[in-house]
Tab-separated table of C-alpha atoms and ligand atoms in Angstrom:
chain	number	residue	atom	x	y	z
A	23	MET	CA	0.000	0.000	0.000
A	24	ASN	CA	1.171	3.498	-0.868
A	25	ARG	CA	1.735	5.883	2.062
A	26	ARG	CA	2.156	9.653	1.742
A	27	THR	CA	2.054	12.780	3.877
A	28	VAL	CA	0.700	16.231	3.023
A	29	ASP	CA	0.198	19.303	5.180
A	30	VAL	CA	-3.554	19.792	4.751
A	31	LEU	CA	-5.948	17.169	3.488
A	32	VAL	CA	-9.436	18.232	2.415
A	33	VAL	CA	-12.074	15.534	1.875
A	34	GLY	CA	-14.689	16.649	-0.685
A	35	ALA	CA	-14.286	19.050	-3.611
A	36	GLY	CA	-17.605	20.903	-3.358
A	37	PRO	CA	-17.833	24.665	-2.808
A	38	ALA	CA	-16.755	24.364	0.850
A	39	GLY	CA	-13.730	22.104	0.276
A	40	LEU	CA	-12.552	24.040	-2.772
A	41	ALA	CA	-12.858	27.342	-0.906
A	42	VAL	CA	-10.799	26.020	2.035
A	43	ALA	CA	-8.136	24.748	-0.372
A	44	THR	CA	-8.063	28.001	-2.370
A	45	ALA	CA	-7.671	30.127	0.735
A	46	LEU	CA	-4.942	27.890	2.214
A	47	ALA	CA	-2.797	26.924	-0.761
A	48	GLY	CA	0.002	29.294	-1.553
A	49	THR	CA	-0.227	31.051	1.825
A	50	GLY	CA	2.605	29.171	3.501
A	51	ALA	CA	0.319	26.386	4.722
A	52	GLY	CA	2.424	23.849	2.805
A	53	SER	CA	0.941	21.209	0.511
A	54	VAL	CA	-2.862	21.208	0.257
A	55	GLU	CA	-4.563	18.196	-1.320
A	56	VAL	CA	-8.288	17.764	-2.017
A	57	LEU	CA	-9.774	14.291	-2.509
A	58	GLU	CA	-13.043	13.859	-4.437
A	59	ARG	CA	-14.852	10.557	-5.012
A	60	GLU	CA	-16.630	11.765	-8.185
A	61	GLN	CA	-14.806	11.966	-11.509
A	62	GLU	CA	-15.147	15.777	-11.490
A	63	THR	CA	-14.718	18.460	-8.866
A	64	GLY	CA	-17.359	21.048	-7.955
A	65	GLY	CA	-19.837	19.152	-5.761
A	66	VAL	CA	-23.598	19.594	-6.070
A	67	PRO	CA	-23.528	22.745	-8.299
A	68	ARG	CA	-22.141	20.588	-11.151
A	69	HIS	CA	-25.636	19.215	-11.696
A	70	CYS	CA	-27.708	22.278	-10.691
A	71	ASP	CA	-28.018	23.475	-14.275
A	72	ARG	CA	-29.693	26.801	-13.549
A	73	GLY	CA	-28.749	30.297	-12.391
A	74	GLY	CA	-28.632	31.497	-8.811
A	75	PHE	CA	-25.026	30.651	-7.875
A	76	GLY	CA	-22.098	32.899	-6.992
A	77	LEU	CA	-24.003	36.012	-5.980
A	78	ARG	CA	-23.213	35.863	-2.282
A	79	ASP	CA	-19.553	34.898	-2.379
A	80	LEU	CA	-18.311	35.985	-5.828
A	81	ARG	CA	-20.729	38.900	-6.354
A	82	ARG	CA	-21.679	37.703	-9.809
A	83	PRO	CA	-24.497	35.464	-10.962
A	84	MET	CA	-23.687	32.216	-12.713
A	85	SER	CA	-25.114	28.766	-13.350
A	86	GLY	CA	-24.229	25.843	-11.089
A	87	PRO	CA	-21.822	24.154	-13.558
A	88	THR	CA	-20.072	27.494	-14.312
A	89	TYR	CA	-19.758	28.089	-10.572
A	90	ALA	CA	-18.258	24.608	-10.076
A	91	ARG	CA	-15.690	25.258	-12.834
A	92	HIS	CA	-14.899	28.701	-11.414
A	93	ARG	CA	-14.226	27.296	-7.920
A	94	THR	CA	-12.121	24.462	-9.357
A	95	ALA	CA	-9.996	26.843	-11.431
A	96	ALA	CA	-9.439	29.125	-8.419
A	97	ALA	CA	-8.223	26.196	-6.267
A	98	LEU	CA	-5.833	25.017	-8.993
A	99	ARG	CA	-4.522	28.551	-9.546
A	100	ALA	CA	-3.847	28.859	-5.819
A	101	GLY	CA	-1.707	25.707	-5.996
A	102	ALA	CA	-3.957	23.072	-4.422
A	103	VAL	CA	-3.712	19.500	-5.729
A	104	LEU	CA	-7.162	18.163	-6.701
A	105	ARG	CA	-7.535	14.385	-7.072
A	106	THR	CA	-10.792	12.938	-8.415
A	107	GLY	CA	-12.087	9.367	-8.385
A	108	VAL	CA	-10.599	8.974	-4.898
A	109	MET	CA	-12.925	7.844	-2.135
A	110	VAL	CA	-11.907	8.282	1.484
A	111	THR	CA	-13.144	5.113	3.133
A	112	GLY	CA	-11.847	5.315	6.704
A	113	TRP	CA	-9.060	6.133	9.113
A	114	ALA	CA	-5.716	4.503	9.831
A	115	GLY	CA	-4.791	6.969	12.580
A	116	PRO	CA	-5.988	10.229	14.174
A	117	LEU	CA	-4.874	12.278	11.138
A	118	THR	CA	-4.383	9.504	8.583
A	119	VAL	CA	-7.122	8.523	6.125
A	120	GLU	CA	-7.493	5.415	3.972
A	121	THR	CA	-8.424	5.936	0.354
A	122	THR	CA	-9.414	3.788	-2.562
A	123	SER	CA	-9.147	4.706	-6.224
A	124	ARG	CA	-8.458	3.112	-9.599
A	125	THR	CA	-4.766	3.007	-8.702
A	126	GLY	CA	-5.433	1.075	-5.479
A	127	LEU	CA	-5.379	1.695	-1.762
A	128	GLU	CA	-3.458	4.493	-0.111
A	129	GLN	CA	-2.885	5.898	3.385
A	130	LEU	CA	-2.575	9.645	3.510
A	131	SER	CA	-1.437	11.495	6.633
A	132	ALA	CA	-1.749	15.231	7.229
A	133	ARG	CA	-1.071	17.878	9.849
A	134	ALA	CA	-4.732	18.961	9.527
A	135	VAL	CA	-7.746	17.229	7.958
A	136	VAL	CA	-10.822	19.155	6.774
A	137	LEU	CA	-14.049	17.203	6.275
A	138	ALA	CA	-16.111	18.908	3.540
A	139	THR	CA	-18.236	15.959	2.477
A	140	GLY	CA	-21.558	17.798	2.022
A	141	ALA	CA	-25.069	16.480	2.637
A	142	ARG	CA	-27.638	14.408	0.793
A	143	GLU	CA	-31.405	14.155	0.796
A	144	ARG	CA	-32.830	11.232	2.726
A	145	PRO	CA	-34.182	8.779	0.163
A	146	ARG	CA	-37.575	7.088	0.273
A	147	SER	CA	-36.197	4.093	2.269
A	148	ALA	CA	-34.852	6.341	5.066
A	149	ARG	CA	-38.236	8.098	5.181
A	150	LEU	CA	-39.869	4.684	5.711
A	151	VAL	CA	-42.337	5.063	2.814
A	152	PRO	CA	-43.604	1.520	2.063
A	153	GLY	CA	-44.170	-0.073	-1.329
A	154	ASP	CA	-42.235	-2.104	-3.902
A	155	ARG	CA	-39.099	-0.661	-5.463
A	156	PRO	CA	-40.433	0.640	-8.784
A	157	ALA	CA	-38.480	2.747	-11.265
A	158	GLY	CA	-39.290	6.461	-11.226
A	159	VAL	CA	-38.376	7.219	-7.586
A	160	TYR	CA	-35.740	9.938	-7.120
A	161	THR	CA	-34.253	12.454	-4.715
A	162	THR	CA	-33.569	15.897	-6.242
A	163	GLY	CA	-29.855	15.137	-6.456
A	164	GLU	CA	-30.516	11.876	-8.326
A	165	LEU	CA	-33.002	13.606	-10.650
A	166	GLN	CA	-30.543	16.379	-11.479
A	167	GLN	CA	-27.765	13.922	-12.193
A	168	ALA	CA	-30.065	11.841	-14.424
A	169	VAL	CA	-31.251	14.908	-16.368
A	170	HIS	CA	-28.236	17.243	-16.440
A	171	LEU	CA	-25.259	14.880	-16.281
A	172	TYR	CA	-26.544	11.793	-18.098
A	173	GLY	CA	-29.358	13.208	-20.308
A	174	GLN	CA	-31.709	10.388	-19.285
A	175	ARG	CA	-35.454	10.373	-20.009
A	176	VAL	CA	-37.311	10.618	-16.732
A	177	GLY	CA	-41.099	10.158	-17.109
A	178	GLU	CA	-44.412	11.930	-17.883
A	179	ARG	CA	-46.067	13.057	-14.621
A	180	ALA	CA	-44.254	13.714	-11.352
A	181	LEU	CA	-45.303	14.271	-7.747
A	182	ILE	CA	-42.844	16.302	-5.671
A	183	VAL	CA	-42.483	15.636	-1.942
A	184	GLY	CA	-41.602	18.908	-0.202
A	185	ALA	CA	-42.466	22.546	-0.840
A	186	GLY	CA	-39.256	24.422	-0.039
A	187	PRO	CA	-36.683	26.079	-2.319
A	188	VAL	CA	-35.243	22.757	-3.500
A	189	ALA	CA	-38.756	21.517	-4.386
A	190	ARG	CA	-39.193	24.639	-6.525
A	191	ALA	CA	-35.853	23.979	-8.232
A	192	THR	CA	-37.143	20.463	-8.892
A	193	VAL	CA	-40.201	21.836	-10.707
A	194	GLY	CA	-37.846	23.661	-13.099
A	195	THR	CA	-35.692	20.556	-13.663
A	196	LEU	CA	-38.774	18.424	-14.368
A	197	ARG	CA	-40.259	20.914	-16.816
A	198	ARG	CA	-36.988	21.212	-18.706
A	199	ALA	CA	-36.933	17.410	-18.926
A	200	GLY	CA	-40.480	17.433	-20.400
A	201	VAL	CA	-42.122	16.016	-17.232
A	202	GLU	CA	-45.363	17.548	-15.916
A	203	PRO	CA	-45.172	18.354	-12.177
A	204	VAL	CA	-48.644	17.454	-10.822
A	205	ALA	CA	-48.352	18.683	-7.212
A	206	LEU	CA	-46.050	19.595	-4.336
A	207	VAL	CA	-46.912	17.661	-1.162
A	208	THR	CA	-45.853	18.704	2.328
A	209	GLU	CA	-46.771	17.662	5.853
A	210	GLU	CA	-46.492	21.285	6.937
A	211	PRO	CA	-49.969	22.495	7.880
A	212	GLY	CA	-51.724	25.703	6.832
A	213	LEU	CA	-50.976	28.137	4.066
A	214	LEU	CA	-47.357	28.368	2.952
A	215	PRO	CA	-45.720	31.332	1.219
A	216	ARG	CA	-46.519	31.077	-2.506
A	217	PRO	CA	-43.844	28.975	-4.219
A	218	GLY	CA	-43.136	31.832	-6.668
A	219	LEU	CA	-43.287	29.674	-9.775
A	220	ARG	CA	-43.995	31.234	-13.162
A	221	ARG	CA	-46.484	28.443	-13.936
A	222	PRO	CA	-47.976	27.460	-10.557
A	223	VAL	CA	-48.232	23.873	-9.313
A	224	PRO	CA	-50.847	22.879	-6.663
A	225	VAL	CA	-49.405	22.667	-3.129
A	226	LEU	CA	-51.036	20.041	-0.868
A	227	THR	CA	-50.229	21.053	2.723
A	228	GLY	CA	-50.860	18.952	5.828
A	229	THR	CA	-50.474	15.864	3.650
A	230	ALA	CA	-48.196	12.842	4.076
A	231	VAL	CA	-47.011	10.275	1.536
A	232	THR	CA	-48.074	6.857	2.853
A	233	ALA	CA	-47.140	4.423	0.060
A	234	LEU	CA	-45.776	4.055	-3.447
A	235	HIS	CA	-47.795	1.956	-5.926
A	236	GLY	CA	-46.456	0.061	-8.928
A	237	ARG	CA	-44.065	-2.805	-9.493
A	238	GLY	CA	-41.786	-2.365	-12.505
A	239	ARG	CA	-42.635	1.330	-12.780
A	240	LEU	CA	-44.318	3.739	-10.367
A	241	THR	CA	-48.067	4.079	-11.108
A	242	GLY	CA	-49.214	6.277	-8.205
A	243	VAL	CA	-48.530	7.708	-4.782
A	244	ALA	CA	-50.880	7.251	-1.815
A	245	LEU	CA	-51.480	10.338	0.339
A	246	ARG	CA	-53.140	10.972	3.696
A	247	ARG	CA	-54.289	14.400	4.854
A	248	HIS	CA	-54.012	15.353	8.511
A	249	ASP	CA	-57.848	15.247	8.751
A	250	GLY	CA	-57.733	11.544	7.798
A	251	GLY	CA	-58.762	11.857	4.112
A	252	THR	CA	-56.855	9.647	1.672
A	253	ALA	CA	-56.170	9.721	-2.071
A	254	VAL	CA	-53.923	8.160	-4.691
A	255	VAL	CA	-52.289	10.506	-7.216
A	256	ALA	CA	-51.566	8.830	-10.553
A	257	CYS	CA	-47.978	9.523	-11.644
A	258	ASP	CA	-44.948	7.660	-12.986
A	259	THR	CA	-42.337	9.733	-11.128
A	260	VAL	CA	-41.913	10.928	-7.534
A	261	VAL	CA	-39.128	13.185	-6.292
A	262	PHE	CA	-38.269	13.344	-2.583
A	263	THR	CA	-36.809	16.790	-1.871
A	264	GLY	CA	-35.203	18.320	1.220
A	265	ASP	CA	-34.881	16.346	4.499
A	266	TRP	CA	-31.102	16.614	4.387
A	267	ILE	CA	-28.683	14.406	6.224
A	268	PRO	CA	-25.019	15.371	6.480
A	269	GLU	CA	-22.532	12.942	4.907
A	270	HIS	CA	-21.156	12.195	8.357
A	271	GLU	CA	-19.796	8.657	7.856
A	272	LEU	CA	-16.136	9.683	8.119
A	273	ALA	CA	-16.772	11.649	11.292
A	274	ARG	CA	-18.681	8.706	12.739
A	275	THR	CA	-16.026	6.125	11.883
A	276	ALA	CA	-13.435	8.398	13.508
A	277	GLY	CA	-15.538	8.374	16.688
A	278	ILE	CA	-15.941	12.161	16.390
A	279	ALA	CA	-18.987	13.345	18.353
A	280	LEU	CA	-21.981	14.348	16.215
A	281	ASP	CA	-24.506	17.004	17.207
A	282	ALA	CA	-27.940	15.532	17.985
A	283	GLY	CA	-29.730	18.313	16.079
A	284	THR	CA	-27.707	18.753	12.895
A	285	ARG	CA	-26.478	15.128	12.806
A	286	GLY	CA	-23.189	16.518	11.479
A	287	PRO	CA	-19.958	16.641	13.482
A	288	ALA	CA	-20.256	18.989	16.468
A	289	VAL	CA	-17.954	21.989	15.943
A	290	ASP	CA	-17.096	25.263	17.608
A	291	ALA	CA	-16.963	28.650	15.895
A	292	SER	CA	-13.506	27.759	14.531
A	293	PHE	CA	-14.888	24.657	12.741
A	294	ARG	CA	-12.939	22.409	15.130
A	295	THR	CA	-14.433	18.956	15.784
A	296	ALA	CA	-13.831	16.886	18.901
A	297	ARG	CA	-10.640	15.406	17.381
A	298	PRO	CA	-7.535	17.642	17.474
A	299	GLY	CA	-6.507	18.544	13.931
A	300	VAL	CA	-9.833	17.571	12.301
A	301	PHE	CA	-12.010	20.435	11.043
A	302	ALA	CA	-15.408	20.233	9.314
A	303	VAL	CA	-17.058	22.767	7.039
A	304	GLY	CA	-20.011	23.266	4.671
A	305	ASN	CA	-23.143	21.182	4.440
A	306	VAL	CA	-21.676	18.271	6.405
A	307	LEU	CA	-22.254	20.523	9.415
A	308	HIS	CA	-25.940	21.235	8.939
A	309	GLY	CA	-27.577	19.997	5.762
A	310	VAL	CA	-28.291	22.261	2.873
A	311	GLU	CA	-27.423	25.966	2.827
A	312	THR	CA	-26.493	27.891	-0.308
A	313	ALA	CA	-23.262	27.187	-2.183
A	314	GLY	CA	-22.141	30.722	-1.348
A	315	ALA	CA	-22.667	30.085	2.376
A	316	ALA	CA	-20.624	26.860	2.102
A	317	ALA	CA	-17.800	28.663	0.277
A	318	LEU	CA	-17.758	31.559	2.754
A	319	GLU	CA	-17.576	29.058	5.612
A	320	GLY	CA	-14.668	27.429	3.778
A	321	ARG	CA	-12.857	30.743	3.558
A	322	ARG	CA	-13.384	31.411	7.290
A	323	ALA	CA	-12.315	27.864	8.204
A	324	ALA	CA	-9.064	28.282	6.236
A	325	VAL	CA	-7.992	31.074	8.598
A	326	ARG	CA	-8.576	28.774	11.590
A	327	VAL	CA	-6.746	25.847	9.960
A	328	ARG	CA	-3.798	28.115	9.234
A	329	ARG	CA	-3.735	29.256	12.853
A	330	PHE	CA	-3.751	25.635	14.038
A	331	LEU	CA	-0.850	24.755	11.708
A	332	ASP	CA	1.107	27.622	13.268
A	333	ASP	CA	0.351	27.120	16.982
A	334	GLY	CA	-1.027	23.549	17.254
A	335	ARG	CA	-3.573	24.704	19.849
A	336	TRP	CA	-6.869	22.845	20.342
A	337	PRO	CA	-9.270	23.604	23.200
A	338	GLU	CA	-9.462	20.849	25.812
A	339	VAL	CA	-12.947	21.627	27.065
A	340	ARG	CA	-15.883	23.145	25.243
A	341	VAL	CA	-19.424	23.890	26.324
A	342	PRO	CA	-22.186	22.219	24.263
A	343	LEU	CA	-25.111	24.187	22.841
A	344	VAL	CA	-28.457	22.424	23.353
A	345	THR	CA	-31.555	23.395	21.344
A	346	GLU	CA	-35.043	23.608	22.865
A	347	GLY	CA	-38.576	24.651	21.912
A	348	ALA	CA	-39.159	24.851	18.166
A	349	LEU	CA	-35.456	24.777	17.304
A	350	ARG	CA	-34.421	21.774	15.229
A	351	TRP	CA	-30.726	22.601	15.285
A	352	ALA	CA	-28.082	25.268	15.774
A	353	ALA	CA	-24.599	25.453	14.251
A	354	PRO	CA	-21.902	25.777	15.466
A	355	ASN	CA	-22.892	23.752	18.494
A	356	LEU	CA	-19.878	23.987	20.840
A	357	PHE	CA	-18.508	27.039	22.642
A	358	ALA	CA	-14.771	27.366	23.160
A	359	PRO	CA	-13.303	30.036	25.458
A	360	GLY	CA	-12.950	33.253	23.452
A	361	ASP	CA	-15.687	32.423	20.898
A	362	ALA	CA	-17.029	35.957	21.200
A	363	GLY	CA	-17.915	36.848	17.606
A	364	THR	CA	-19.868	33.685	16.778
A	365	ARG	CA	-22.642	33.775	14.155
A	366	LEU	CA	-25.181	31.036	14.744
A	367	LEU	CA	-27.268	29.351	12.078
A	368	LEU	CA	-30.636	28.369	13.540
A	369	ARG	CA	-33.211	26.103	11.916
A	370	ALA	CA	-36.754	25.757	13.304
A	371	GLU	CA	-38.988	22.708	12.880
A	372	ARG	CA	-42.092	24.797	12.095
A	373	ARG	CA	-42.973	28.272	10.877
A	374	ILE	CA	-43.011	30.942	13.605
A	375	VAL	CA	-43.544	34.592	12.779
A	376	ARG	CA	-41.304	36.902	14.848
A	377	PRO	CA	-40.120	34.167	17.272
A	378	VAL	CA	-38.574	34.845	20.672
A	379	LEU	CA	-35.017	33.607	21.176
A	380	THR	CA	-33.922	32.795	24.727
A	381	VAL	CA	-30.415	31.720	25.762
A	382	THR	CA	-29.583	30.428	29.248
A	383	GLN	CA	-26.761	28.640	31.018
A	384	ASP	CA	-27.256	26.865	34.363
A	385	GLY	CA	-30.513	28.812	34.842
A	386	ARG	CA	-28.803	32.166	34.150
A	387	LEU	CA	-30.379	34.263	31.375
A	388	LEU	CA	-27.697	35.184	28.818
A	389	HIS	CA	-29.934	36.730	26.204
A	390	ARG	CA	-33.531	37.210	25.097
A	391	GLU	CA	-34.860	38.935	21.994
A	392	ARG	CA	-37.754	38.890	19.587
A	393	LEU	CA	-36.415	38.246	16.094
A	394	LEU	CA	-37.969	40.327	13.331
A	395	ARG	CA	-37.952	37.457	10.834
A	396	THR	CA	-39.981	34.315	10.303
A	397	ALA	CA	-38.378	31.029	11.346
A	398	GLY	CA	-39.174	27.859	9.419
A	399	PRO	CA	-37.984	24.416	8.425
A	400	GLU	CA	-36.694	25.382	4.974
A	401	ARG	CA	-34.387	28.304	5.709
A	402	SER	CA	-31.892	29.125	8.453
A	403	LEU	CA	-31.875	32.270	10.538
A	404	VAL	CA	-28.427	33.814	10.986
A	405	VAL	CA	-28.103	35.266	14.480
A	406	PRO	CA	-24.998	37.041	15.787
A	407	ALA	CA	-24.258	35.491	19.197
A	408	ARG	CA	-23.126	38.764	20.820
A	409	TRP	CA	-23.743	37.106	24.171
A	410	ALA	CA	-21.151	34.349	23.488
A	411	GLY	CA	-18.514	36.178	25.541
A	412	ARG	CA	-20.723	35.695	28.629
A	413	VAL	CA	-20.771	31.894	28.368
A	414	ASP	CA	-19.032	30.375	31.406
A	415	GLY	CA	-16.376	28.004	30.023
A	416	ASP	CA	-16.565	25.935	33.246
A	417	GLY	CA	-20.377	25.878	33.305
A	418	GLY	CA	-22.993	23.477	31.991
A	419	ALA	CA	-24.617	23.348	28.540
A	420	VAL	CA	-25.873	26.561	26.953
A	421	ARG	CA	-29.593	26.195	26.211
A	422	ILE	CA	-31.039	28.024	23.237
A	423	CYS	CA	-34.780	28.107	22.749
A	424	LEU	CA	-37.023	29.463	19.994
A	425	GLY	CA	-40.653	30.018	20.879
A	426	GLN	CA	-43.785	31.965	20.078
A	427	GLY	CA	-43.821	34.233	23.132
A	428	TYR	CA	-41.866	35.232	26.209
A	429	GLY	CA	-43.292	32.343	28.291
B	522	FAD	C1	-31.404	20.991	-6.025
B	522	FAD	C2	-30.442	21.966	-5.435
B	522	FAD	C3	-30.480	23.286	-5.845
B	522	FAD	C4	-29.588	24.209	-5.301
B	522	FAD	N1	-29.644	25.495	-5.738
B	522	FAD	C5	-28.744	26.389	-5.252
B	522	FAD	C6	-28.714	27.740	-5.761
B	522	FAD	O1	-29.497	28.120	-6.632
B	522	FAD	N2	-27.783	28.593	-5.270
B	522	FAD	C7	-26.901	28.196	-4.306
B	522	FAD	O2	-26.062	28.992	-3.890
B	522	FAD	N3	-26.917	26.926	-3.778
B	522	FAD	C8	-27.809	26.022	-4.237
B	522	FAD	N4	-27.814	24.729	-3.745
B	522	FAD	C9	-26.960	24.373	-2.576
B	522	FAD	C10	-25.514	24.081	-2.909
B	522	FAD	O3	-25.404	23.231	-3.994
B	522	FAD	C11	-24.833	23.464	-1.678
B	522	FAD	O4	-25.027	24.312	-0.581
B	522	FAD	C12	-23.318	23.297	-1.851
B	522	FAD	O5	-23.055	22.436	-2.930
B	522	FAD	C13	-22.691	22.738	-0.554
B	522	FAD	O6	-21.310	22.627	-0.710
B	522	FAD	P1	-20.445	21.541	0.088
B	522	FAD	O7	-19.056	21.707	-0.406
B	522	FAD	O8	-20.712	21.644	1.529
B	522	FAD	O9	-21.031	20.109	-0.336
B	522	FAD	P2	-21.186	19.386	-1.739
B	522	FAD	O10	-21.427	20.318	-2.856
B	522	FAD	O11	-22.205	18.314	-1.504
B	522	FAD	O12	-19.756	18.701	-1.960
B	522	FAD	C14	-19.296	17.637	-1.162
B	522	FAD	C15	-18.350	16.791	-1.995
B	522	FAD	O13	-17.729	15.816	-1.156
B	522	FAD	C16	-17.571	14.627	-1.890
B	522	FAD	N5	-17.416	13.517	-0.938
B	522	FAD	C17	-18.300	13.136	0.023
B	522	FAD	N6	-17.815	12.090	0.712
B	522	FAD	C18	-16.598	11.804	0.186
B	522	FAD	C19	-15.607	10.831	0.491
B	522	FAD	N7	-15.761	9.940	1.488
B	522	FAD	N8	-14.476	10.799	-0.252
B	522	FAD	C20	-14.296	11.708	-1.267
B	522	FAD	N9	-15.205	12.656	-1.587
B	522	FAD	C21	-16.338	12.711	-0.866
B	522	FAD	C22	-18.856	14.544	-2.704
B	522	FAD	O14	-18.734	13.703	-3.824
B	522	FAD	C23	-19.059	16.012	-3.093
B	522	FAD	O15	-18.506	16.332	-4.335
B	522	FAD	C24	-28.665	23.794	-4.298
B	522	FAD	C25	-28.625	22.442	-3.901
B	522	FAD	C26	-29.501	21.539	-4.468
B	522	FAD	C27	-29.421	20.101	-4.047
């Protein structure tokens, strides 16, 4: 088996991993190598063949594939080594990974490892939707790859599970592939903000998918409304959107603690996991955000990686952040001493207009405010944690709660 050593090893060449590598390479950090299991770099944007990328981080609009090429070129220009078709399969030491590729097995050691493995949508099996295993069942990622990367024919009529931004992107992908979107279905109750589609699609709220019908090919999807009513929608395609799960396998096999809310590795504001020298960044931390948010996180993480390469310091004790009330998760989810300027991403499990945020530690109120925005399951709130400097590093967990009123 081949054995090599580099200074910084980045796993995953999506927007986050490429941004870390770009910001680190050529700045005295030594050799920076990015490993990508796909045959091309760029991550998810490679198959998001529509506009809407680059605005936040590059200040210019571009399509997903153009954005992926742009980020790849920037990393190469900076001097990073990008290797594709290389899957990181496990660990051979605290900072040594095992890889497999066409050229065989390798062990690669580094002074710092950055996990930037992204997130995926939970497929039908993980959502426990019963039925046979007919053709025509996709997640958005699978649909986009089929349509944009492989030019495959999809079907005639599609039901979309979910009603968030990714579900709307799915409507566009289906229409471009000549498939009629028949409805968006979501368990969320009540009226949702209008999906903002040029040609509207019916949105069935308060409705769950209970079964898939069809053997060789999907013939229909069984639905149940919250009031008990049932129906079967005839369609040959169903796309499960949203419900993201971080690609956390490498963190798990390393024994790195995961956060119960995000299900990604728990990190502090410097993107440091529980294992000294291992950082994590991008969607692996919290499920889907925009590509620009992932790249900006990558840029911020690079500064912290660089600092670690210089001083080797890693905090021994950190205070966990626990979510309560309507909060599904918060990231980062550990507080290290000196984490004063933290920005928290917060994701709620239901829509709350102008929610109240309360932060306590050991019964002590650290902060309370009414936020002027609407919280919801599809989009994160970004909240500056100006109170972070008041967290007692020797105290118990910090509790953060999102609710309707002051309670
Ligand atoms: C349908 C859809 C539409 C979107 N639309 C927009 C939009 O309009 N604008 C926008 O800004 N964002 C959009 N996004 C979000 C954006 O694509 C993601 O936020 C971004 O790609 C996250 O970057 P990342 O680097 O964290 O992860 P990813 O892009 O997922 O990259 C992770 C990479 O890691 C690799 N990897 C994982 N495990 C391993 C391993 N063990 N070994 C080697 N490699 C590994 C994967 O192959 C992948 O290439 C959209 C996403 C989807 C799904």
